Amino acid sequence: MRTFILLTILVAGLLTGPITTAQRPSSGWSDKSRLLPDKLRSLPVGLTLWHTNNPCVPTLEGDTYYWKHSTMVRAEVGDLELVEAGSFIWYDSTGWHPNMSYDTNLFAEKFNCPSGKLKSGQTYTFGKNWRFGKQAYGGDALWYIIARDRSGKLYKGYGLIETEGKLTH
């Protein structure tokens, strides 16, 4: 029952922060022979999403590691309206796990995209999309955006960020 409730909250877009291991619902990645999680596989690509710096190497500031990067998105098929944005993380051999989930308001704030309305050809940037923690560890995150056009057709955009576990000198 707890898993059902958490999954319902996640799908409703009410979670806006990382999900702890104790709360984590099923991965939504049922076919391990395919790269993408289920919700992304059948949608056509209509947005470009990318990250810089990528791969991202941590810096140590005091006792905290920071992976400093930005995430950008651009609608390619026309004007679109955000349905959902978020990320999956891959930190061990079990594969993708749901991580972040953004509703329209949080997406609009982080990407400076009023009302989650993506104008065709315009780039929207989450400038300080930083990861931080007390330990340096590597892992990958698959950021995605699902948006709809005026007719209701859904499109996806996704981009992988590689976060490394070792400092460079």
CSV table of N, CA and C in Angstrom, one decimal:
chain,number,residue,atom,x,y,z
A,1,MET,N,0.8,-1.2,0.0
A,1,MET,CA,0.0,0.0,0.0
A,1,MET,C,0.9,1.3,0.0
A,2,ARG,N,2.0,1.2,0.8
A,2,ARG,CA,2.8,2.4,0.9
A,2,ARG,C,3.4,2.7,-0.5
A,3,THR,N,3.9,1.7,-1.2
A,3,THR,CA,4.5,1.9,-2.5
A,3,THR,C,3.4,2.5,-3.5
A,4,PHE,N,2.2,2.0,-3.4
A,4,PHE,CA,1.1,2.6,-4.3
A,4,PHE,C,0.9,4.0,-4.0
A,5,ILE,N,0.9,4.4,-2.7
A,5,ILE,CA,0.7,5.8,-2.3
A,5,ILE,C,1.8,6.7,-2.8
A,6,LEU,N,3.1,6.2,-2.6
A,6,LEU,CA,4.2,7.0,-3.1
A,6,LEU,C,4.3,7.1,-4.6
A,7,LEU,N,3.9,6.0,-5.3
A,7,LEU,CA,3.9,6.1,-6.7
A,7,LEU,C,2.8,7.1,-7.2
A,8,THR,N,1.7,7.1,-6.5
A,8,THR,CA,0.6,8.0,-6.9
A,8,THR,C,1.0,9.4,-6.7
A,9,ILE,N,1.7,9.7,-5.6
A,9,ILE,CA,2.2,11.1,-5.3
A,9,ILE,C,3.2,11.4,-6.4
A,10,LEU,N,4.1,10.5,-6.7
A,10,LEU,CA,5.1,10.8,-7.8
A,10,LEU,C,4.5,11.1,-9.1
A,11,VAL,N,3.5,10.3,-9.5
A,11,VAL,CA,2.9,10.5,-10.8
A,11,VAL,C,2.1,11.8,-10.8
A,12,ALA,N,1.5,12.2,-9.7
A,12,ALA,CA,0.8,13.4,-9.6
A,12,ALA,C,1.7,14.6,-9.6
A,13,GLY,N,3.0,14.4,-9.5
A,13,GLY,CA,3.9,15.5,-9.6
A,13,GLY,C,4.0,16.4,-8.3
A,14,LEU,N,3.6,15.8,-7.2
A,14,LEU,CA,3.6,16.5,-6.0
A,14,LEU,C,5.0,16.5,-5.3
A,15,LEU,N,5.8,15.6,-5.6
A,15,LEU,CA,7.2,15.5,-5.0
A,15,LEU,C,8.1,16.5,-5.8
A,16,THR,N,8.8,17.3,-5.1
A,16,THR,CA,9.7,18.2,-5.8
A,16,THR,C,11.1,18.0,-5.4
A,17,GLY,N,11.5,17.1,-4.6
A,17,GLY,CA,12.8,16.9,-4.2
A,17,GLY,C,13.2,15.4,-4.4
A,18,PRO,N,14.4,15.1,-4.0
A,18,PRO,CA,14.9,13.7,-4.2
A,18,PRO,C,14.1,12.8,-3.3
A,19,ILE,N,13.9,11.6,-3.8
A,19,ILE,CA,13.2,10.5,-3.1
A,19,ILE,C,14.3,9.7,-2.3
A,20,THR,N,14.1,9.5,-1.0
A,20,THR,CA,15.0,8.8,-0.3
A,20,THR,C,14.9,7.3,-0.6
A,21,THR,N,16.0,6.5,-0.3
A,21,THR,CA,16.0,5.1,-0.6
A,21,THR,C,14.8,4.4,0.1
A,22,ALA,N,14.5,4.8,1.3
A,22,ALA,CA,13.3,4.2,2.0
A,22,ALA,C,12.0,4.4,1.3
A,23,GLN,N,11.9,5.5,0.6
A,23,GLN,CA,10.6,5.9,-0.1
A,23,GLN,C,10.5,5.4,-1.5
A,24,ARG,N,11.6,5.0,-2.1
A,24,ARG,CA,11.7,4.8,-3.5
A,24,ARG,C,10.8,3.8,-4.0
A,25,PRO,N,9.8,4.1,-4.9
A,25,PRO,CA,8.9,3.2,-5.5
A,25,PRO,C,9.7,2.4,-6.6
A,26,SER,N,9.0,1.5,-7.3
A,26,SER,CA,9.6,0.7,-8.3
A,26,SER,C,10.2,1.6,-9.4
A,27,SER,N,11.2,1.1,-10.1
A,27,SER,CA,12.0,2.0,-11.0
A,27,SER,C,11.2,2.6,-12.2
A,28,GLY,N,10.1,1.9,-12.6
A,28,GLY,CA,9.5,2.4,-13.8
A,28,GLY,C,10.3,2.0,-15.0
A,29,TRP,N,11.2,1.0,-14.9
A,29,TRP,CA,12.0,0.5,-15.9
A,29,TRP,C,11.9,-1.0,-16.0
A,30,SER,N,10.8,-1.4,-16.6
A,30,SER,CA,10.5,-2.8,-16.6
A,30,SER,C,11.2,-3.7,-17.6
A,31,ASP,N,11.7,-3.1,-18.7
A,31,ASP,CA,12.4,-3.9,-19.7
A,31,ASP,C,13.9,-3.5,-19.7
A,32,LYS,N,14.6,-4.3,-19.0
A,32,LYS,CA,16.1,-4.1,-18.8
A,32,LYS,C,16.9,-4.3,-20.1
A,33,SER,N,16.2,-4.8,-21.1
A,33,SER,CA,16.9,-4.9,-22.4
A,33,SER,C,16.9,-3.6,-23.2
A,34,ARG,N,16.1,-2.6,-22.7
A,34,ARG,CA,16.0,-1.3,-23.3
A,34,ARG,C,16.6,-0.3,-22.4
A,35,LEU,N,17.2,0.8,-23.0
A,35,LEU,CA,17.9,1.8,-22.2
A,35,LEU,C,17.0,2.7,-21.5
A,36,LEU,N,15.9,3.2,-22.1
A,36,LEU,CA,15.0,4.2,-21.5
A,36,LEU,C,14.0,3.6,-20.5
A,37,PRO,N,13.7,4.4,-19.4
A,37,PRO,CA,12.6,4.0,-18.5
A,37,PRO,C,11.3,4.0,-19.3
A,38,ASP,N,10.3,3.3,-18.8
A,38,ASP,CA,9.0,3.0,-19.5
A,38,ASP,C,8.4,4.3,-20.0
A,39,LYS,N,8.2,5.3,-19.1
A,39,LYS,CA,7.5,6.5,-19.5
A,39,LYS,C,8.0,7.3,-20.7
A,40,LEU,N,9.3,7.0,-21.0
A,40,LEU,CA,9.9,7.8,-22.1
A,40,LEU,C,10.0,7.0,-23.4
A,41,ARG,N,9.9,5.7,-23.4
A,41,ARG,CA,10.2,4.9,-24.5
A,41,ARG,C,9.3,5.1,-25.8
A,42,SER,N,8.0,5.3,-25.6
A,42,SER,CA,7.2,5.3,-26.8
A,42,SER,C,6.9,6.8,-27.3
A,43,LEU,N,7.4,7.8,-26.6
A,43,LEU,CA,7.1,9.2,-27.0
A,43,LEU,C,8.1,9.6,-28.1
A,44,PRO,N,7.7,10.4,-29.1
A,44,PRO,CA,8.6,11.0,-30.0
A,44,PRO,C,9.4,12.1,-29.4
A,45,VAL,N,10.7,12.2,-29.9
A,45,VAL,CA,11.5,13.3,-29.4
A,45,VAL,C,11.1,14.6,-30.1
A,46,GLY,N,10.9,15.6,-29.2
A,46,GLY,CA,10.5,16.9,-29.7
A,46,GLY,C,11.2,18.1,-29.0
A,47,LEU,N,12.0,17.7,-28.1
A,47,LEU,CA,12.8,18.7,-27.3
A,47,LEU,C,14.3,18.2,-27.3
A,48,THR,N,15.2,19.2,-27.2
A,48,THR,CA,16.6,18.9,-27.0
A,48,THR,C,16.9,19.3,-25.6
A,49,LEU,N,17.6,18.4,-24.8
A,49,LEU,CA,18.0,18.6,-23.5
A,49,LEU,C,19.4,18.3,-23.3
A,50,TRP,N,20.2,19.2,-22.7
A,50,TRP,CA,21.6,18.9,-22.5
A,50,TRP,C,22.2,19.5,-21.3
A,51,HIS,N,23.4,19.1,-20.9
A,51,HIS,CA,24.0,19.6,-19.7
A,51,HIS,C,25.4,20.1,-20.0
A,52,THR,N,25.9,21.1,-19.3
A,52,THR,CA,27.3,21.5,-19.2
A,52,THR,C,27.6,21.8,-17.8
A,53,ASN,N,28.7,21.4,-17.3
A,53,ASN,CA,29.8,20.6,-17.8
A,53,ASN,C,29.4,19.1,-17.8
A,54,ASN,N,29.8,18.4,-18.7
A,54,ASN,CA,29.5,17.0,-18.9
A,54,ASN,C,30.5,16.3,-19.6
A,55,PRO,N,31.3,15.3,-19.0
A,55,PRO,CA,31.0,14.9,-17.6
A,55,PRO,C,31.4,16.0,-16.6
A,56,CYS,N,30.8,15.8,-15.4
A,56,CYS,CA,30.9,16.8,-14.3
A,56,CYS,C,31.8,16.2,-13.2
A,57,VAL,N,32.9,16.9,-12.9
A,57,VAL,CA,33.8,16.5,-11.9
A,57,VAL,C,33.6,17.3,-10.6
A,58,PRO,N,33.6,16.7,-9.5
A,58,PRO,CA,33.3,17.4,-8.3
A,58,PRO,C,34.4,18.4,-7.9
A,59,THR,N,34.0,19.4,-7.2
A,59,THR,CA,35.0,20.3,-6.5
A,59,THR,C,34.7,20.2,-5.0
A,60,LEU,N,35.8,20.3,-4.2
A,60,LEU,CA,35.6,20.2,-2.8
A,60,LEU,C,35.7,21.6,-2.2
A,61,GLU,N,34.7,22.1,-1.5
A,61,GLU,CA,34.6,23.4,-0.9
A,61,GLU,C,34.3,23.2,0.6
A,62,GLY,N,35.3,23.3,1.5
A,62,GLY,CA,35.2,23.0,2.9
A,62,GLY,C,35.1,21.5,3.0
A,63,ASP,N,34.0,21.0,3.6
A,63,ASP,CA,33.8,19.5,3.7
A,63,ASP,C,32.7,19.0,2.8
A,64,THR,N,32.3,19.8,1.8
A,64,THR,CA,31.2,19.5,0.9
A,64,THR,C,31.7,19.4,-0.6
A,65,TYR,N,31.3,18.3,-1.3
A,65,TYR,CA,31.6,18.2,-2.7
A,65,TYR,C,30.5,18.8,-3.5
A,66,TYR,N,30.8,19.5,-4.6
A,66,TYR,CA,29.8,20.1,-5.5
A,66,TYR,C,30.1,19.6,-6.9
A,67,TRP,N,29.0,19.2,-7.6
A,67,TRP,CA,29.1,18.9,-9.0
A,67,TRP,C,28.3,20.0,-9.7
A,68,LYS,N,29.0,21.0,-10.2
A,68,LYS,CA,28.4,22.2,-10.7
A,68,LYS,C,28.2,22.1,-12.2
A,69,HIS,N,26.9,22.1,-12.6
A,69,HIS,CA,26.5,22.0,-14.0
A,69,HIS,C,25.2,22.8,-14.2
A,70,SER,N,24.9,23.0,-15.4
A,70,SER,CA,23.7,23.6,-15.9
A,70,SER,C,22.9,22.7,-16.8
A,71,THR,N,21.6,22.8,-16.8
A,71,THR,CA,20.8,22.0,-17.7
A,71,THR,C,20.0,22.9,-18.6
A,72,MET,N,20.0,22.6,-19.9
A,72,MET,CA,19.3,23.5,-20.9
A,72,MET,C,18.3,22.6,-21.6
A,73,VAL,N,17.2,23.2,-22.0
A,73,VAL,CA,16.2,22.5,-22.8
A,73,VAL,C,15.6,23.5,-23.9
A,74,ARG,N,15.3,23.0,-25.1
A,74,ARG,CA,14.8,23.7,-26.2
A,74,ARG,C,13.7,22.9,-26.9
A,75,ALA,N,12.5,23.5,-27.1
A,75,ALA,CA,11.5,22.8,-27.9
A,75,ALA,C,11.8,22.9,-29.4
A,76,GLU,N,11.8,21.8,-30.1
A,76,GLU,CA,12.2,21.8,-31.5
A,76,GLU,C,11.0,21.6,-32.4
A,77,VAL,N,9.9,21.2,-32.0
A,77,VAL,CA,8.8,20.9,-32.9
A,77,VAL,C,7.6,21.9,-32.9
A,78,GLY,N,7.9,23.0,-32.2
A,78,GLY,CA,6.8,24.0,-32.1
A,78,GLY,C,6.7,24.4,-30.6
A,79,ASP,N,5.8,25.3,-30.3
A,79,ASP,CA,5.5,25.7,-28.9
A,79,ASP,C,5.0,24.5,-28.2
A,80,LEU,N,5.5,24.3,-27.0
A,80,LEU,CA,5.0,23.2,-26.1
A,80,LEU,C,4.7,23.7,-24.7
A,81,GLU,N,3.9,22.9,-24.0
A,81,GLU,CA,3.6,23.1,-22.6
A,81,GLU,C,4.0,22.0,-21.8
A,82,LEU,N,4.8,22.3,-20.7
A,82,LEU,CA,5.3,21.2,-19.8
A,82,LEU,C,4.2,20.4,-19.2
A,83,VAL,N,4.4,19.1,-19.3
A,83,VAL,CA,3.6,18.1,-18.6
A,83,VAL,C,4.3,17.6,-17.3
A,84,GLU,N,5.6,17.3,-17.5
A,84,GLU,CA,6.4,16.7,-16.4
A,84,GLU,C,7.8,16.9,-16.7
A,85,ALA,N,8.6,17.0,-15.7
A,85,ALA,CA,10.1,17.1,-15.8
A,85,ALA,C,10.7,16.3,-14.6
A,86,GLY,N,11.8,15.8,-14.8
A,86,GLY,CA,12.5,15.1,-13.7
A,86,GLY,C,13.7,14.4,-14.1
A,87,SER,N,14.1,13.4,-13.3
A,87,SER,CA,15.3,12.7,-13.6
A,87,SER,C,15.2,11.3,-13.0
A,88,PHE,N,16.0,10.4,-13.6
A,88,PHE,CA,16.3,9.1,-13.0
A,88,PHE,C,17.8,9.0,-12.7
A,89,ILE,N,18.2,8.3,-11.7
A,89,ILE,CA,19.6,8.1,-11.4
A,89,ILE,C,20.0,6.7,-11.5
A,90,TRP,N,21.3,6.5,-11.9
A,90,TRP,CA,21.9,5.2,-12.0
A,90,TRP,C,23.1,5.2,-11.1
A,91,TYR,N,23.1,4.5,-10.0
A,91,TYR,CA,24.2,4.6,-9.1
A,91,TYR,C,24.7,3.2,-8.7
A,92,ASP,N,24.1,2.1,-9.3
A,92,ASP,CA,24.5,0.8,-9.0
A,92,ASP,C,24.0,-0.1,-10.1
A,93,SER,N,24.3,-1.4,-10.0
A,93,SER,CA,24.0,-2.4,-11.1
A,93,SER,C,22.5,-2.6,-11.3
A,94,THR,N,21.6,-2.1,-10.4
A,94,THR,CA,20.2,-2.3,-10.6
A,94,THR,C,19.6,-1.3,-11.6
A,95,GLY,N,20.3,-0.3,-12.1
A,95,GLY,CA,19.8,0.5,-13.2
A,95,GLY,C,19.2,1.8,-12.7
A,96,TRP,N,18.2,2.2,-13.5
A,96,TRP,CA,17.5,3.5,-13.3
A,96,TRP,C,16.6,3.5,-12.1
A,97,HIS,N,16.6,4.6,-11.3
A,97,HIS,CA,15.7,4.8,-10.2
A,97,HIS,C,15.2,6.2,-10.3
A,98,PRO,N,13.9,6.4,-10.0
A,98,PRO,CA,13.3,7.7,-10.0
A,98,PRO,C,14.1,8.6,-9.0
A,99,ASN,N,14.3,9.9,-9.4
A,99,ASN,CA,15.0,10.8,-8.5
A,99,ASN,C,14.2,12.1,-8.3
A,100,MET,N,14.3,13.0,-9.2
A,100,MET,CA,13.6,14.3,-9.1
A,100,MET,C,12.4,14.3,-9.9
A,101,SER,N,11.4,15.1,-9.4
A,101,SER,CA,10.2,15.3,-10.2
A,101,SER,C,9.8,16.7,-10.0
A,102,TYR,N,9.5,17.4,-11.1
A,102,TYR,CA,9.2,18.8,-11.1
A,102,TYR,C,7.8,19.0,-11.7
A,103,ASP,N,7.0,19.8,-10.9
A,103,ASP,CA,5.7,20.2,-11.5
A,103,ASP,C,5.9,21.5,-12.3
A,104,THR,N,4.8,22.0,-12.9
A,104,THR,CA,5.0,23.2,-13.7
A,104,THR,C,5.6,24.4,-13.0
A,105,ASN,N,5.1,24.6,-11.8
A,105,ASN,CA,5.6,25.8,-11.0
A,105,ASN,C,7.1,25.7,-10.7
A,106,LEU,N,7.6,24.5,-10.3
A,106,LEU,CA,9.0,24.4,-9.9
A,106,LEU,C,9.8,24.4,-11.2
A,107,PHE,N,9.4,23.8,-12.3
A,107,PHE,CA,10.1,23.8,-13.6
A,107,PHE,C,10.2,25.3,-14.0
A,108,ALA,N,9.0,26.0,-14.0
A,108,ALA,CA,9.0,27.4,-14.4
A,108,ALA,C,10.0,28.2,-13.6
A,109,GLU,N,10.1,28.0,-12.3
A,109,GLU,CA,11.1,28.7,-11.5
A,109,GLU,C,12.5,28.4,-11.8
A,110,LYS,N,12.8,27.1,-11.9
A,110,LYS,CA,14.2,26.6,-12.0
A,110,LYS,C,14.7,26.9,-13.5
A,111,PHE,N,13.9,26.8,-14.5
A,111,PHE,CA,14.3,27.0,-15.9
A,111,PHE,C,14.0,28.4,-16.4
A,112,ASN,N,13.5,29.2,-15.6
A,112,ASN,CA,13.1,30.6,-16.0
A,112,ASN,C,12.2,30.5,-17.3
A,113,CYS,N,11.1,29.7,-17.1
A,113,CYS,CA,10.2,29.4,-18.2
A,113,CYS,C,8.8,29.6,-17.7
A,114,PRO,N,8.3,30.9,-17.9
A,114,PRO,CA,7.0,31.3,-17.4
A,114,PRO,C,5.9,30.3,-17.7
A,115,SER,N,5.2,29.8,-16.7
A,115,SER,CA,4.0,28.9,-16.8
A,115,SER,C,4.4,27.6,-17.4
A,116,GLY,N,5.7,27.3,-17.6
A,116,GLY,CA,6.1,26.0,-18.2
A,116,GLY,C,5.8,26.0,-19.7
A,117,LYS,N,5.6,27.1,-20.3
A,117,LYS,CA,5.3,27.2,-21.8
A,117,LYS,C,6.7,27.4,-22.5
A,118,LEU,N,7.0,26.4,-23.3
A,118,LEU,CA,8.3,26.4,-24.0
A,118,LEU,C,8.1,26.9,-25.4
A,119,LYS,N,8.7,28.1,-25.7
A,119,LYS,CA,8.6,28.6,-27.1
A,119,LYS,C,9.5,27.9,-28.0
A,120,SER,N,9.1,27.6,-29.2
A,120,SER,CA,9.9,26.9,-30.2
A,120,SER,C,11.2,27.6,-30.4
A,121,GLY,N,12.3,26.9,-30.3
A,121,GLY,CA,13.7,27.4,-30.6
A,121,GLY,C,14.3,28.2,-29.5
A,122,GLN,N,13.6,28.5,-28.4
A,122,GLN,CA,14.2,29.2,-27.3
A,122,GLN,C,14.8,28.3,-26.3
A,123,THR,N,16.0,28.6,-25.8
A,123,THR,CA,16.6,27.8,-24.8
A,123,THR,C,16.3,28.3,-23.4
A,124,TYR,N,15.9,27.3,-22.6
A,124,TYR,CA,15.6,27.6,-21.2
A,124,TYR,C,16.7,26.9,-20.3
A,125,THR,N,17.2,27.6,-19.3
A,125,THR,CA,18.4,27.1,-18.6
A,125,THR,C,18.1,27.1,-17.1
A,126,PHE,N,18.4,25.9,-16.5
A,126,PHE,CA,18.5,25.7,-15.1
A,126,PHE,C,20.0,25.9,-14.7
A,127,GLY,N,20.4,27.2,-14.4
A,127,GLY,CA,21.8,27.6,-14.3
A,127,GLY,C,22.6,26.9,-13.2
A,128,LYS,N,22.0,26.7,-12.0
A,128,LYS,CA,22.7,26.0,-10.9
A,128,LYS,C,22.1,24.7,-10.6
A,129,ASN,N,22.0,23.8,-11.5
A,129,ASN,CA,21.5,22.5,-11.3
A,129,ASN,C,22.6,21.6,-10.7
A,130,TRP,N,23.0,22.0,-9.4
A,130,TRP,CA,24.2,21.4,-8.8
A,130,TRP,C,23.8,20.2,-7.9
A,131,ARG,N,24.6,19.2,-7.9
A,131,ARG,CA,24.5,18.1,-7.0
A,131,ARG,C,25.5,18.4,-5.9
A,132,PHE,N,25.3,18.0,-4.6
A,132,PHE,CA,26.3,18.3,-3.6
A,132,PHE,C,26.1,17.2,-2.5
A,133,GLY,N,27.2,17.0,-1.8
A,133,GLY,CA,27.1,16.0,-0.7
A,133,GLY,C,28.5,15.9,0.1
A,134,LYS,N,28.5,15.1,1.1
A,134,LYS,CA,29.6,15.0,2.0
A,134,LYS,C,30.6,13.9,1.5
A,135,GLN,N,30.2,13.1,0.5
A,135,GLN,CA,31.0,12.1,-0.1
A,135,GLN,C,31.1,12.3,-1.6
A,136,ALA,N,32.3,12.0,-2.2
A,136,ALA,CA,32.4,12.0,-3.6
A,136,ALA,C,32.1,10.6,-4.2
A,137,TYR,N,31.1,10.6,-5.0
A,137,TYR,CA,30.8,9.3,-5.7
A,137,TYR,C,30.3,9.6,-7.1
A,138,GLY,N,30.5,8.7,-8.0
A,138,GLY,CA,30.1,8.9,-9.3
A,138,GLY,C,28.7,8.3,-9.5
A,139,GLY,N,28.1,8.7,-10.6
A,139,GLY,CA,26.7,8.2,-11.0
A,139,GLY,C,26.2,9.0,-12.2
A,140,ASP,N,25.2,8.5,-12.8
A,140,ASP,CA,24.7,9.1,-14.0
A,140,ASP,C,23.2,9.5,-13.7
A,141,ALA,N,22.8,10.6,-14.3
A,141,ALA,CA,21.4,11.0,-14.2
A,141,ALA,C,20.8,11.2,-15.6
A,142,LEU,N,19.7,10.7,-15.8
A,142,LEU,CA,18.9,10.9,-17.1
A,142,LEU,C,17.8,11.9,-16.8
A,143,TRP,N,18.1,13.1,-17.2
A,143,TRP,CA,17.0,14.2,-17.1
A,143,TRP,C,16.1,14.1,-18.2
A,144,TYR,N,14.8,14.3,-18.0
A,144,TYR,CA,13.8,14.3,-19.1
A,144,TYR,C,12.8,15.4,-18.9
A,145,ILE,N,12.1,15.7,-20.0
A,145,ILE,CA,11.0,16.6,-20.0
A,145,ILE,C,10.0,16.0,-20.9
A,146,ILE,N,8.7,16.0,-20.5
A,146,ILE,CA,7.6,15.6,-21.3
A,146,ILE,C,6.7,16.8,-21.5
A,147,ALA,N,6.4,17.1,-22.7
A,147,ALA,CA,5.6,18.3,-23.0
A,147,ALA,C,4.6,18.0,-24.1
A,148,ARG,N,3.5,18.8,-24.2
A,148,ARG,CA,2.5,18.6,-25.2
A,148,ARG,C,2.3,19.8,-26.1
A,149,ASP,N,1.9,19.5,-27.3
A,149,ASP,CA,1.7,20.6,-28.2
A,149,ASP,C,0.2,21.0,-28.1
A,150,ARG,N,-0.2,22.0,-28.9
A,150,ARG,CA,-1.6,22.5,-28.8
A,150,ARG,C,-2.7,21.4,-29.1
A,151,SER,N,-2.3,20.4,-29.9
A,151,SER,CA,-3.3,19.4,-30.2
A,151,SER,C,-3.3,18.3,-29.1
A,152,GLY,N,-2.4,18.4,-28.1
A,152,GLY,CA,-2.4,17.4,-27.0
A,152,GLY,C,-1.3,16.3,-27.2
A,153,LYS,N,-0.6,16.3,-28.4
A,153,LYS,CA,0.4,15.3,-28.7
A,153,LYS,C,1.6,15.5,-27.7
A,154,LEU,N,2.0,14.4,-27.1
A,154,LEU,CA,3.1,14.4,-26.2
A,154,LEU,C,4.5,14.2,-26.9
A,155,TYR,N,5.5,14.9,-26.4
A,155,TYR,CA,6.9,14.8,-26.9
A,155,TYR,C,7.8,14.6,-25.6
A,156,LYS,N,8.9,14.1,-25.9
A,156,LYS,CA,10.0,14.0,-24.9
A,156,LYS,C,11.2,14.7,-25.3
A,157,GLY,N,12.0,15.0,-24.3
A,157,GLY,CA,13.4,15.4,-24.5
A,157,GLY,C,14.2,14.8,-23.3
A,158,TYR,N,15.4,14.3,-23.5
A,158,TYR,CA,16.2,13.8,-22.4
A,158,TYR,C,17.7,14.0,-22.7
A,159,GLY,N,18.4,14.0,-21.6
A,159,GLY,CA,19.8,14.1,-21.7
A,159,GLY,C,20.5,13.5,-20.5
A,160,LEU,N,21.6,12.9,-20.7
A,160,LEU,CA,22.4,12.2,-19.7
A,160,LEU,C,23.5,13.1,-19.1
A,161,ILE,N,23.6,13.2,-17.8
A,161,ILE,CA,24.7,13.9,-17.2
A,161,ILE,C,25.5,12.8,-16.4
A,162,GLU,N,26.8,12.8,-16.7
A,162,GLU,CA,27.8,11.9,-16.0
A,162,GLU,C,28.4,12.7,-14.9
A,163,THR,N,28.2,12.2,-13.7
A,163,THR,CA,28.9,12.9,-12.5
A,163,THR,C,29.9,11.9,-12.0
A,164,GLU,N,31.2,12.4,-12.0
A,164,GLU,CA,32.3,11.6,-11.6
A,164,GLU,C,32.6,11.6,-10.1
A,165,GLY,N,33.3,10.6,-9.6
A,165,GLY,CA,33.5,10.5,-8.2
A,165,GLY,C,34.9,10.9,-7.7
A,166,LYS,N,35.7,11.4,-8.6
A,166,LYS,CA,37.1,11.8,-8.2
A,166,LYS,C,37.4,13.2,-8.6
A,167,LEU,N,38.0,13.9,-7.7
A,167,LEU,CA,38.5,15.2,-8.0
A,167,LEU,C,39.6,15.2,-9.0
A,168,THR,N,39.7,16.3,-9.8
A,168,THR,CA,40.8,16.4,-10.7
A,168,THR,C,41.7,17.5,-10.1
A,169,HIS,N,43.0,17.4,-10.4
A,169,HIS,CA,43.9,18.4,-9.8
A,169,HIS,C,44.5,19.3,-10.8
